[in-house]
Coordinates of C-alpha atoms in Angstrom, one line a residue:
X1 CA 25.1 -18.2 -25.7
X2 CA 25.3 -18.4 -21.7
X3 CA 23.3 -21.3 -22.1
X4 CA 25.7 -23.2 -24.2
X5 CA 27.3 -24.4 -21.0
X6 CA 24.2 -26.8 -20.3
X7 CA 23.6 -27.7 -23.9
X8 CA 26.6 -27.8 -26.1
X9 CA 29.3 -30.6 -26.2
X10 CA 29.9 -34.3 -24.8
X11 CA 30.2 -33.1 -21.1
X12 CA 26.8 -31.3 -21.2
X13 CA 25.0 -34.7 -22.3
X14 CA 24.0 -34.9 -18.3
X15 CA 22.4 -31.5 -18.6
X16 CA 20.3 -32.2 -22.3
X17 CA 19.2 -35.3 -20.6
X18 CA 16.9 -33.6 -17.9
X19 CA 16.1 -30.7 -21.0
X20 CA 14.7 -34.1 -22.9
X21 CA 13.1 -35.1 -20.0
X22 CA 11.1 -31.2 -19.9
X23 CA 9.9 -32.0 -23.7
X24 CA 12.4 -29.9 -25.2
X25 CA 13.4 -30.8 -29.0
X26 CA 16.6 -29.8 -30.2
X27 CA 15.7 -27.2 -32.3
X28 CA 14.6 -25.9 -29.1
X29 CA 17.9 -26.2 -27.8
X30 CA 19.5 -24.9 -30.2
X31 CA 17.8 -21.4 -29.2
X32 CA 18.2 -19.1 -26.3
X33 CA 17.1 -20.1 -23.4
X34 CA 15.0 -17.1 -21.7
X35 CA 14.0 -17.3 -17.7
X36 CA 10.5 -15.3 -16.4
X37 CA 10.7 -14.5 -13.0
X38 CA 7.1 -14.1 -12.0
X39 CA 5.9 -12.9 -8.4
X40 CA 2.6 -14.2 -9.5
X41 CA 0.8 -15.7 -6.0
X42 CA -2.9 -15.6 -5.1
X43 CA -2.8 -13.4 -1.9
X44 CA -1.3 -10.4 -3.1
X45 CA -4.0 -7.8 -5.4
X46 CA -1.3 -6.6 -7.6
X47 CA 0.1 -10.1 -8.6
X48 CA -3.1 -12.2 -9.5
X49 CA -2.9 -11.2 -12.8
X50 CA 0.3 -12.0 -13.2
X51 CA -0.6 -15.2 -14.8
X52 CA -1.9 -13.4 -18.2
X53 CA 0.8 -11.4 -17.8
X54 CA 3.4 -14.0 -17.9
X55 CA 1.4 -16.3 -20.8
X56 CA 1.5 -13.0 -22.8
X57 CA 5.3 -12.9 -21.9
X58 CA 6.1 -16.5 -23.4
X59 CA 4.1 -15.5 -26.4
X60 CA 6.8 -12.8 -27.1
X61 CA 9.4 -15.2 -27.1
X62 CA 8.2 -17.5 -28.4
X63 CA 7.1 -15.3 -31.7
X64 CA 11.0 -14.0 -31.7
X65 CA 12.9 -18.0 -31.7
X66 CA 13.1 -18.3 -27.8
X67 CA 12.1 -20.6 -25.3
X68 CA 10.8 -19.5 -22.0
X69 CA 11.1 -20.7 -18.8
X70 CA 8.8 -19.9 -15.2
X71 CA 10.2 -19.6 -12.1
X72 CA 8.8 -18.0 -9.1
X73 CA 9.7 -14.8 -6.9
X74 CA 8.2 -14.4 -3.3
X75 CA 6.2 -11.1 -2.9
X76 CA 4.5 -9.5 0.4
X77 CA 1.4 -7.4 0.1
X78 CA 2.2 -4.3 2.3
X79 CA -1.0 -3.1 3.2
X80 CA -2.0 -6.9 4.6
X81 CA 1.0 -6.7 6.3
X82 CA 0.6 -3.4 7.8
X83 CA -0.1 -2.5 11.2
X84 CA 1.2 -6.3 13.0
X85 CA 4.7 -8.3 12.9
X86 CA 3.7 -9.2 9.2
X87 CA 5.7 -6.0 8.0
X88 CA 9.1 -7.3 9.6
X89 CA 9.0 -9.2 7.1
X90 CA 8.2 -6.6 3.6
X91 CA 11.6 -4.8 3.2
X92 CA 13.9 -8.2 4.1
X93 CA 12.3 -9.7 1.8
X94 CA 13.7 -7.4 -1.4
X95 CA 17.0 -9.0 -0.4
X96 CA 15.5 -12.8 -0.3
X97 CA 14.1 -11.9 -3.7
X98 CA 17.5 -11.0 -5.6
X99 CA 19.1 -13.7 -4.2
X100 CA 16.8 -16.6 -4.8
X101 CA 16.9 -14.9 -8.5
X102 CA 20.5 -14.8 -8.6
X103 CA 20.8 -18.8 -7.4
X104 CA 17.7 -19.8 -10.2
X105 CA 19.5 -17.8 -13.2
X106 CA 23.3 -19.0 -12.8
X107 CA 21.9 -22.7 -12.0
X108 CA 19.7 -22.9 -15.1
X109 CA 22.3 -21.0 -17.6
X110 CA 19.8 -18.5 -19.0
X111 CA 21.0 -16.1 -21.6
X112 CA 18.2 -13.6 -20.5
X113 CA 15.8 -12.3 -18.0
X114 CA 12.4 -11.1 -18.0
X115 CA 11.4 -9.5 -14.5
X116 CA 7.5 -9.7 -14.2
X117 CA 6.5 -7.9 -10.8
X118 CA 4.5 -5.4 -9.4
X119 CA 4.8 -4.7 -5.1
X120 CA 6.8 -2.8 -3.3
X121 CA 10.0 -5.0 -2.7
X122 CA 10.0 -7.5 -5.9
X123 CA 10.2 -4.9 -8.4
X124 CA 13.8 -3.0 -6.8
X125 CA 14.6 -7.1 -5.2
X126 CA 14.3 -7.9 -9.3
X127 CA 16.3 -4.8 -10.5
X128 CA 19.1 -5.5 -7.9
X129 CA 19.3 -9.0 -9.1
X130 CA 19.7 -7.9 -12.5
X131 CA 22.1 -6.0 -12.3
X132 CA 24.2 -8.7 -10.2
X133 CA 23.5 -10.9 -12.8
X134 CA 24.2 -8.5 -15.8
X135 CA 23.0 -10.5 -18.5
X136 CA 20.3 -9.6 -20.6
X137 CA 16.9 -8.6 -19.1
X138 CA 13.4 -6.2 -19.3
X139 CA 10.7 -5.9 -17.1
X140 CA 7.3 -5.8 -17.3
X141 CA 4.7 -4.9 -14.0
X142 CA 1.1 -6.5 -14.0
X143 CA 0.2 -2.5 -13.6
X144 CA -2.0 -0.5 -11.2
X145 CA -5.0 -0.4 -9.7
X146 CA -7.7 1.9 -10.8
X147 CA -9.1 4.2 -8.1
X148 CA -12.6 3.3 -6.1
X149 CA -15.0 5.6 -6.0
X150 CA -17.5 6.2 -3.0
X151 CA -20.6 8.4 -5.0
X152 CA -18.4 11.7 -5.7
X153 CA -15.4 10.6 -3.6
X154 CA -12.4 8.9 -5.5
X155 CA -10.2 6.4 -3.3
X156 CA -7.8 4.2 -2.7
X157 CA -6.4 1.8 -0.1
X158 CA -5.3 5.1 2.1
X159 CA -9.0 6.2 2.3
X160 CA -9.4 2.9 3.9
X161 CA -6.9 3.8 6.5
X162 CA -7.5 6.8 7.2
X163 CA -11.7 6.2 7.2
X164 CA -10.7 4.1 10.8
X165 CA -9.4 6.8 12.5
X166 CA -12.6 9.3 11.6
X167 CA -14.4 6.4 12.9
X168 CA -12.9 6.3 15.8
X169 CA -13.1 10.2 16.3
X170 CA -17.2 10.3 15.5
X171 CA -16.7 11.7 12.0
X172 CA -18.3 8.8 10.1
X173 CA -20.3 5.8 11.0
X174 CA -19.7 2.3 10.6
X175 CA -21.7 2.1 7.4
X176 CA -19.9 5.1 5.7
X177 CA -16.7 2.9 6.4
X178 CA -17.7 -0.9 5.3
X179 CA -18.9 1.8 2.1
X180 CA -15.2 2.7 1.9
X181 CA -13.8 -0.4 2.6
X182 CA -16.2 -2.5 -0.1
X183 CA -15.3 -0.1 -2.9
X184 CA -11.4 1.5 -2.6
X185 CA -9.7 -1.4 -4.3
X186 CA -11.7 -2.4 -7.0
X187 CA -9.3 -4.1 -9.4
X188 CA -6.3 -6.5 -9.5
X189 CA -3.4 -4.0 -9.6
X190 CA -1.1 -2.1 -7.7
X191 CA -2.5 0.4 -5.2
X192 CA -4.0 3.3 -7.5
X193 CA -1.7 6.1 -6.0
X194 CA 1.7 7.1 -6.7
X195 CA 2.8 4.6 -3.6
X196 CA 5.8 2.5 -3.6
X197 CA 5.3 -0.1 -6.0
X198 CA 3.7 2.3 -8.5
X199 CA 6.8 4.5 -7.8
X200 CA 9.4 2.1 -8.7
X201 CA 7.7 0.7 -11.9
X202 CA 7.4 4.6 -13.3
X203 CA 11.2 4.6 -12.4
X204 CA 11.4 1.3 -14.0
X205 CA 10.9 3.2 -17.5
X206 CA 13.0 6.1 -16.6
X207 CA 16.0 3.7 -15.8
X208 CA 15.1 2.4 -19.4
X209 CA 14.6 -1.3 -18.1
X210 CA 11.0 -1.3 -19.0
X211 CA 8.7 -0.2 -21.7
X212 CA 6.7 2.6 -22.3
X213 CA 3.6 2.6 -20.2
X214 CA 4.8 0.1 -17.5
X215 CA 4.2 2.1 -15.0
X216 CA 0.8 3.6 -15.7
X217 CA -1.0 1.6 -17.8
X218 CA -3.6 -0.2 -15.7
X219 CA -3.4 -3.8 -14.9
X220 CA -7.0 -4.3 -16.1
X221 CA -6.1 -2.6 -19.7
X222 CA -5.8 -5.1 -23.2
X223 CA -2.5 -2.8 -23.2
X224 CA -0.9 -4.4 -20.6
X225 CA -0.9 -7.5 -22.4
X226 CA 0.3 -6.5 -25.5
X227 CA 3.1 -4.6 -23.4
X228 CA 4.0 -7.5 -22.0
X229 CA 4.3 -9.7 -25.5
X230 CA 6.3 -7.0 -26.5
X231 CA 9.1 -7.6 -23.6
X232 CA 8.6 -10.7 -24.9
X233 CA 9.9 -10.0 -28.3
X234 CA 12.7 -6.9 -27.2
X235 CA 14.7 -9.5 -24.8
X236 CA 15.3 -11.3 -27.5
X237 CA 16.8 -8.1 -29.4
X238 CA 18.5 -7.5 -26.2
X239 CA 20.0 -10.9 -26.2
X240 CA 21.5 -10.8 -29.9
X241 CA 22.5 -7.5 -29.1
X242 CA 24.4 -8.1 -26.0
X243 CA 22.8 -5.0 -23.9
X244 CA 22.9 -6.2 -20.0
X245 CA 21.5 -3.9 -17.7
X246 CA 24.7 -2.0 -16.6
X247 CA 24.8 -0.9 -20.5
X248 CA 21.3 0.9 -19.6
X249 CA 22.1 1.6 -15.6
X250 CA 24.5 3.9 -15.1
X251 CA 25.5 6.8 -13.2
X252 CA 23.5 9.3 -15.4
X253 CA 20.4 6.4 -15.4
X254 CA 20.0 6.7 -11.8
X255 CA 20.4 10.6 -12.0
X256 CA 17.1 11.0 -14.4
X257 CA 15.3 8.5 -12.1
X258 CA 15.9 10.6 -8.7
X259 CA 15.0 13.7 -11.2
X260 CA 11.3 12.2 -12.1
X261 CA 11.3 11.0 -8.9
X262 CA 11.0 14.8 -7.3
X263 CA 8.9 15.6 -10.6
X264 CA 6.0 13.3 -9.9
X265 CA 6.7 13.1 -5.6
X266 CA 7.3 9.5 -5.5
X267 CA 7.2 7.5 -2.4
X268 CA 10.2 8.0 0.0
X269 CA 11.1 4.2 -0.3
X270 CA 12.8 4.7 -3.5
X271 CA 15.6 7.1 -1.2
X272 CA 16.2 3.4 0.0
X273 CA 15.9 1.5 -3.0
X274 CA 17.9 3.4 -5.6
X275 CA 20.8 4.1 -3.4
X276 CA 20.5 -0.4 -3.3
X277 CA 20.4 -1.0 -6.6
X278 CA 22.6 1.4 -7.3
X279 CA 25.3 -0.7 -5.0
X280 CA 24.9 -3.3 -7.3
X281 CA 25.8 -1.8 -10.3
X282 CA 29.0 -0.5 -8.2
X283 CA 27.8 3.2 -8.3
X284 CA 27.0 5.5 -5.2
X285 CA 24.2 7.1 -4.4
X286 CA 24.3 9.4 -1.5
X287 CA 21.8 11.5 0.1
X288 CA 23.3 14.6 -0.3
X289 CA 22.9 13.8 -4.0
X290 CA 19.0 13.9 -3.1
X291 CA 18.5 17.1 -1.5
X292 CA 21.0 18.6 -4.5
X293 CA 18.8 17.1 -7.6
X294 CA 15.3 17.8 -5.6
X295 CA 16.8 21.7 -5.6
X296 CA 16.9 22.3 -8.7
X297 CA 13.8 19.7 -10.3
X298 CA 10.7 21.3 -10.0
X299 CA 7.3 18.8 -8.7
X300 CA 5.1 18.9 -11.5
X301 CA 2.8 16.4 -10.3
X302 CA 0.3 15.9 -7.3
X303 CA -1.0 12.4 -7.3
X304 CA -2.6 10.5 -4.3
X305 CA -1.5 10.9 -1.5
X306 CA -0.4 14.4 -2.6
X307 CA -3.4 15.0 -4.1
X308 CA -6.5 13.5 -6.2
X309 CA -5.0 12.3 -9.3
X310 CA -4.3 8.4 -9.4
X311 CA -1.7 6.8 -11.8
X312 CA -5.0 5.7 -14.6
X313 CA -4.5 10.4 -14.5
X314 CA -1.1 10.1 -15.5
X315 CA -1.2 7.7 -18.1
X316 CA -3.8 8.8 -19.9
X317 CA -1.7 12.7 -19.6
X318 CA 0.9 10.9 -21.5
X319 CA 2.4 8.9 -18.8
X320 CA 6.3 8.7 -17.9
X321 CA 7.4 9.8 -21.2
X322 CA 5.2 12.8 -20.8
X323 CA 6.3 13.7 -17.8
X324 CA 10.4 12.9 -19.0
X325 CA 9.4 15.3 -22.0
X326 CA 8.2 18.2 -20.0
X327 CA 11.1 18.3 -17.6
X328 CA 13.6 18.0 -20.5
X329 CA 12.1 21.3 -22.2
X330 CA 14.8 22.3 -19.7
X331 CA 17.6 20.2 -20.2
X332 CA 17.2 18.7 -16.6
X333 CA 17.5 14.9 -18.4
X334 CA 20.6 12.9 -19.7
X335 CA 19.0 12.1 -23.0
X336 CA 21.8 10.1 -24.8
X337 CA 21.5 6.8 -22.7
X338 CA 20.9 3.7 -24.1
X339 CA 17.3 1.8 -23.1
X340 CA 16.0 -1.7 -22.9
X341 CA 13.9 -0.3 -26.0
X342 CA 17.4 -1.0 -28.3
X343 CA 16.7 3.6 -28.5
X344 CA 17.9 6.4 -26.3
X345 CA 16.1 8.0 -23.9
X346 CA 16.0 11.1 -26.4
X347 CA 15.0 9.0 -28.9
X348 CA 11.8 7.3 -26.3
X349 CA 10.3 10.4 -25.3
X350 CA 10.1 12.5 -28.9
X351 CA 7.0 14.0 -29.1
X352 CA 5.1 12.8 -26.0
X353 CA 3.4 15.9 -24.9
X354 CA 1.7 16.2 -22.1
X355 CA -2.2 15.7 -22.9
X356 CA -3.4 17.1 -19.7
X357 CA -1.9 19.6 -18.0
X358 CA -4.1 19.4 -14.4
X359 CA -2.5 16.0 -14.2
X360 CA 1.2 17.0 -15.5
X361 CA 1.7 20.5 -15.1
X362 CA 4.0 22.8 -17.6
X363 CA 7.3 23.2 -16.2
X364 CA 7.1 26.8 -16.2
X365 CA 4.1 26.3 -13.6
X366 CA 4.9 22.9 -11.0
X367 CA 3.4 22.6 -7.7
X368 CA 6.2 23.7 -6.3
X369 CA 10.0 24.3 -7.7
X370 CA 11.5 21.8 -5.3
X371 CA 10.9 18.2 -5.9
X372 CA 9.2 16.0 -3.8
X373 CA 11.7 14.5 -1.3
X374 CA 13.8 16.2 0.8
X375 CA 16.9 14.7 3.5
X376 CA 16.9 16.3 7.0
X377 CA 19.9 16.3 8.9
X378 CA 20.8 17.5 12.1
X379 CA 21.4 16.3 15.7
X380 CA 18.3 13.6 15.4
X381 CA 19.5 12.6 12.5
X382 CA 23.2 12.8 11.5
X383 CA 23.3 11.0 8.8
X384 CA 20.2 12.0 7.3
X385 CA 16.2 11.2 7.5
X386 CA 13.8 11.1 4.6
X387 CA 10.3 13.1 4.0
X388 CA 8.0 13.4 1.4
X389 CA 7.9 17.0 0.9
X390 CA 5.1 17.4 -1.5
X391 CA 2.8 15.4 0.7
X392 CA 3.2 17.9 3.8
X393 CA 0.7 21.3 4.3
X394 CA 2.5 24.5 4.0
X395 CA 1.4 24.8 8.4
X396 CA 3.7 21.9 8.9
X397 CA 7.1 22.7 6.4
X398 CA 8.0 24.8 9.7
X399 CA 7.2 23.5 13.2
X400 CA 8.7 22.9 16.7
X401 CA 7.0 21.3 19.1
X402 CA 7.8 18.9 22.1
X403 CA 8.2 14.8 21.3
X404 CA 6.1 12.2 22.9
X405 CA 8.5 9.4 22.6
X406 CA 7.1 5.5 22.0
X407 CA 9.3 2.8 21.6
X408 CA 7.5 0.7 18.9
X409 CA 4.9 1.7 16.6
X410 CA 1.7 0.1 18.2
X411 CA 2.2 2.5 21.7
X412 CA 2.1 5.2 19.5
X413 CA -0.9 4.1 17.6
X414 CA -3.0 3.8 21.1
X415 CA -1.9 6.7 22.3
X416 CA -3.2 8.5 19.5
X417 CA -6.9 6.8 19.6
X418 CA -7.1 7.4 23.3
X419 CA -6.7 11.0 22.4
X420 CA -3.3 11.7 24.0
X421 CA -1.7 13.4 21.5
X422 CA -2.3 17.2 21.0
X423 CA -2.0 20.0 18.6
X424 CA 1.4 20.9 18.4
X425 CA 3.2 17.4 19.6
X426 CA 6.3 15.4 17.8
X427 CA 5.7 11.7 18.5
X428 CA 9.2 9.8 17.8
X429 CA 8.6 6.4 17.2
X430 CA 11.7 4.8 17.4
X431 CA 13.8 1.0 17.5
X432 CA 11.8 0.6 14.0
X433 CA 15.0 0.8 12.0
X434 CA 16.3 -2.3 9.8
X435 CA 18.2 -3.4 13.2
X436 CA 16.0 -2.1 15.9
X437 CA 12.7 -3.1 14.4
X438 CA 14.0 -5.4 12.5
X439 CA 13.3 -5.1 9.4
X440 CA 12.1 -1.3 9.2
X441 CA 8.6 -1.3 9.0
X442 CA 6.4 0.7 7.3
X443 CA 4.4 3.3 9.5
X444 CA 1.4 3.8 7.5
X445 CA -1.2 3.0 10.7
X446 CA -0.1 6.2 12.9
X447 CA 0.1 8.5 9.7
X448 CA -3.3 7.2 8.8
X449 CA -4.4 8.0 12.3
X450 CA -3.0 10.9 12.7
X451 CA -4.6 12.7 9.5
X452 CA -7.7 10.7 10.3
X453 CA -8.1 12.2 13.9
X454 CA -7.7 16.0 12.2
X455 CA -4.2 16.2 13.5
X456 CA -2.4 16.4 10.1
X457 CA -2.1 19.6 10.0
X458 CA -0.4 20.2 13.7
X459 CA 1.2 17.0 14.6
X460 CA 4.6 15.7 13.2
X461 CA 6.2 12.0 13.6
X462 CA 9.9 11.2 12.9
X463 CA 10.7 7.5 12.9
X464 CA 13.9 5.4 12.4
X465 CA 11.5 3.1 10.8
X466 CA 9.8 3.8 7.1
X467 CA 6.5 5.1 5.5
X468 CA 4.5 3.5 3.3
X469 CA 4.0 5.2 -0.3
X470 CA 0.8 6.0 0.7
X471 CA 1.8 8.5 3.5
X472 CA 0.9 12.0 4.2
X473 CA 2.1 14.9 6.2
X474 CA 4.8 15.9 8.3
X475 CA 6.2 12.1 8.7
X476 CA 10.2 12.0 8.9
X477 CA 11.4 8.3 8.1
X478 CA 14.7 6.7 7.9
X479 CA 15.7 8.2 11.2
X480 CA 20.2 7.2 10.9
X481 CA 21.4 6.4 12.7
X482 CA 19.3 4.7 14.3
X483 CA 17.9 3.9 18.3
X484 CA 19.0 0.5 18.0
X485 CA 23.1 1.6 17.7
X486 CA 22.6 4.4 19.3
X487 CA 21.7 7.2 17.3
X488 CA 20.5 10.7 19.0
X489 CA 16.4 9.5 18.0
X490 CA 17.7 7.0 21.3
X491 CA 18.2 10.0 23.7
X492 CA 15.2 12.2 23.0
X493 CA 12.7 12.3 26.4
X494 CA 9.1 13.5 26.5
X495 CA 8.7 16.8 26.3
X496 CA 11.9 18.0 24.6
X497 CA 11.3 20.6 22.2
X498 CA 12.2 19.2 18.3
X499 CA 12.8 21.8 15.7
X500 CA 11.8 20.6 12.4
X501 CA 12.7 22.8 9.5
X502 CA 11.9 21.2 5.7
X503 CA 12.9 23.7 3.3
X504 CA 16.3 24.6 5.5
X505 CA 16.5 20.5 5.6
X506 CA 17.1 20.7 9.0
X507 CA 15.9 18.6 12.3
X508 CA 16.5 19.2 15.4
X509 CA 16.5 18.3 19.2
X510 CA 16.7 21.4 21.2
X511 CA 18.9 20.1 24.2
X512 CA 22.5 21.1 24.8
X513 CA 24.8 18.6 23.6
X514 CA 26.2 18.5 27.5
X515 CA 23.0 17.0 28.7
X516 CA 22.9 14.6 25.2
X517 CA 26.2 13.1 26.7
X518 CA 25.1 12.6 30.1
X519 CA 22.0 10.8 28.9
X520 CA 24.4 8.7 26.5
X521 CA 26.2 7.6 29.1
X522 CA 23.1 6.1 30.5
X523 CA 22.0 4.7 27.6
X524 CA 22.4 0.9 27.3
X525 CA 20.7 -1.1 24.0
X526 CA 17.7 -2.8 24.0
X527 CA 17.8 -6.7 23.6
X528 CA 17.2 -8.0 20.1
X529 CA 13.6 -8.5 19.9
X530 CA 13.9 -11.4 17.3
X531 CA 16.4 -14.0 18.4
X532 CA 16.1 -16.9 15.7
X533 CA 15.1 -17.3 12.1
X534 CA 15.6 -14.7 8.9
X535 CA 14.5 -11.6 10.8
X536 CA 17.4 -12.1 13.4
X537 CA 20.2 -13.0 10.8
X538 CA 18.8 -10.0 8.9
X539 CA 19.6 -7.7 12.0
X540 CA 23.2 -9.0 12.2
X541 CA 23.8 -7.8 8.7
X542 CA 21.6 -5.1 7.8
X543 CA 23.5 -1.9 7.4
X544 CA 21.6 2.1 7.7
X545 CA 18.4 3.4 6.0
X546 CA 20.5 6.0 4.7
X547 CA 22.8 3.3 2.8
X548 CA 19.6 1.5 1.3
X549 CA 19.3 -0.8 3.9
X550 CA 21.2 -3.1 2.0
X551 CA 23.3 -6.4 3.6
X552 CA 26.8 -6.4 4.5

């Protein structure tokens, strides 16, 4: 066993001193020694259950002859850190998170891993770390949300968000928005949409490093904790069977995830967080490899913000499985892969039919037959920009129109409650990338406005920055290159005319490529608005959104 090293032998007397001094008998150490990363904290929704989740964790192990062993994981709640510096700080912290797990696990000599998280960054922070790690490990999310409900109105945080800006327009009163605001979040859980962090714990399942229902089951449902005793019990199975998460994430792995991805029109932070844990198991993910998989996968499911299902819909349609089933009735699946269940993914998804087809629709009748992300390219954005495809109104999959150009997201934001954007307009938002911003932040505040102030439907915004999960409508992200080094997004003026073109993938500035090098040669970078601290050592290292934003 791995932890051999700190209990075994004359020269390991040091180490079974301080184990001694944690209460540990030795028939206790003579058993494997099993680390839970928890991203438990009090301030974040979706981890104050983590605690039960965790206790119900140990239980497993303890029922299958380990010994477990707490240690924390930082986690930032997105939509408290949305809209103010706060949400420098979300997507460097994915990075923090897989390192500080890293250092604990190699220190402490644990022979396995069980990942309990739930946001947006600790759940792909935790699956880069394991696999760097590559020992033995399983995850288990403290689950989502379930939606609010307003009389006959079903919400979630984004209602919220978007309730301000039809305040601010005269569409509803202060009352009808405290209503909103008192009763769209009104569990522990992850936010009750198919946003980020619900996202990447579906994918979770379809990598095969969690079990069946981590993604959907609800964080307020008995299952969850008998989900979670079971990890328990399989990293155990895992550990006397040797199966380390680059046994279950490989090439093919990543290929089923970006193909449920575009079946159930996932959150367009997974086109940076698959490509990075994909680094660490030494494969590439490119985008091209998006745009070619979302081509042929057809999107058989609408959920908020796409439309008015909410994960709690999807589970109890069958769930990830379900989903994995219905797409496979074509073949579209690598089915022979090994999972953190000890089966294959063949094996996992037998017979789980889809129980309601409104929620999951038949393959033979998706939304659309595209998935639900698609990469622009073009001269804004030669090396690729991100959008949500299944989240954007037919009016806008085709639309030119001239930019109004802000340099940081809060310019754009007043502009557009002062009433100075218009039908038609392209606002660029831009030095928001991992550099220029730093840290990429999430643009959820100007979508929300935007779609709140009845402009969803005619306005577009492209961004080197990132959207939140919970984003809707014509909203371009992960701009690359980006303003900060001097990508095009840098050069574009008010009032130039931007082509943007979804199902041809293509986006464009409409300005001849003479007059782009005359402005270049005018064009000097902005000084680094962070100067000390994380952020600004982050920005020195950070590479492109379209490389996952990981370090170098």
């Amino acid at each position: 066993m791995n932890s051999d090293k700190i209990k075994k032998g004359i020269k390991s007397a040091p180490q079974r001193t301080l184990l001694n001094a944690l209460g540990l008998t030795e028939t206790e150490m003579d058993r494997p020694l099993v680390g839970i990363v928890s991203s438990q904290n009090d301030i974040v929704p979706g981890h104050v259950n983590l605690d039960k989740i965790v206790d119900a964790v140990k239980h497993g192990i303890l029922l299958s002859g380990g010994i477990p062993f707490v240690f924390p994981a930082i986690a930032v709640c997105d939509g408290i850190a949305m809209g103010h510096e706060g949400m420098k700080y979300s997507l460097v912290t994915r990075e923090l998170i897989a390192d500080s797990t890293e250092a604990m696990a190699i220190a402490h000599a644990f022979d396995g891993l069980v990942m309990v998280p739930n946001c947006d960054k600790n759940v792909p922070g935790l699956l880069m770390a394991a696999a760097r790690l590559n020992i033995p490990a399983i995850f288990v999310s403290g689950g989502p949300m379930l939606a609010g409900k307003v009389k006959d109105e079903r919400l979630s945080y984004l209602s919220v968000s978007e309730a301000v800006s039809r305040f601010n327009v005269g569409e509803i009163t202060e009352d009808v928005l405290e209503e909103y605001e008192k009763n769209a979040c009104p569990t522990c859980g992850s936010c009750s949409g198919m946003f980020t962090a619900n996202t990447m714990n579906c994918l979770t399942e379809v990598l095969g490093m969690g079990l069946r229902g981590n993604g959907t089951v609800p964080a307020v449902y008995s299952e969850r904790l008998r989900i979670a005793k079971q990890a328990g019990m399989q990293i155990m199975k895992l550990i006397d069977s040797n199966i380390c998460p680059k046994d279950i994430m490989t090439e093919q792995a990543f290929y089923n995830a970006l193909i449920v991805d575009m079946a159930l029109g996932g959150s367009t932070n997974t086109i940076l967080h698959l490509p990075a844990i994909a680094n660490e198991c030494e494969i590439k993910l490119d985008l091209d490899m998006v745009n070619k998989i979302s081509d042929q996968t057809p999107n058989i499911c609408h959920l908020a913000p796409s439309g008015n299902h909410y994960i709690e819909d999807l589970n109890e349609a069958g769930g990830v499985y379900a989903v994995m089933n219905e797409l496979n009735k074509k073949n579209l699946l690598h089915t022979e892969l090994m999972t953190c269940t000890g089966k294959s993914v063949a094996q996992n998804i037998y017979n789980c039919e889809v129980k309601n087809h409104d929620v999951i629709r038949s393959i033979d009748n998706p939304y659309s037959v595209k998935g639900g992300i698609a990469v622009l390219y073009g001269n804004i954005a030669m090396d690729g920009a991100v959008i949500k495809q299944a989240a954007v109104s037919e009016k806008m999959l085709r639309h030119e129109g001239p930019a109004r150009v802000f340099d940081c997201e809060e310019d754009a934001i007043e502009a557009i409650y002062a009433h100075k954007i218009h039908p038609g307009d392209v606002i660029v938002i831009r030095y928001e990338g991992p550099k220029g911003g730093p840290g990429m932040r999430e643009m959820l505040n100007p979508t929300s406005a935007i779609v709140g102030s009845g402009l969803g439907e005619s306005v577009a915004l492209i961004t080197d920055g990132r959207f939140s999960g919970a984003t809707r409508g014509a909203a371009i992200g992960h701009v690359s290159p980006e303003a900060a080094v001097g990508g095009n997004i840098a050069l574009i003026e008010n009032g130039d005319i931007i082509l943007i073109d979804i199902p041809g993938h293509n986006l464009m500035i409409k300005v001849d490529e003479r007059v782009l090098e005359e402005r270049r040669s005018k064009w000097n970078p902005k000084a680094p608005r962070v100067t000390k601290g994380y952020l600004s050592r982050y920005a020195k290292n950070v590479m492109s959104g379209s490389s996952g934003a990981i370090l170098n």
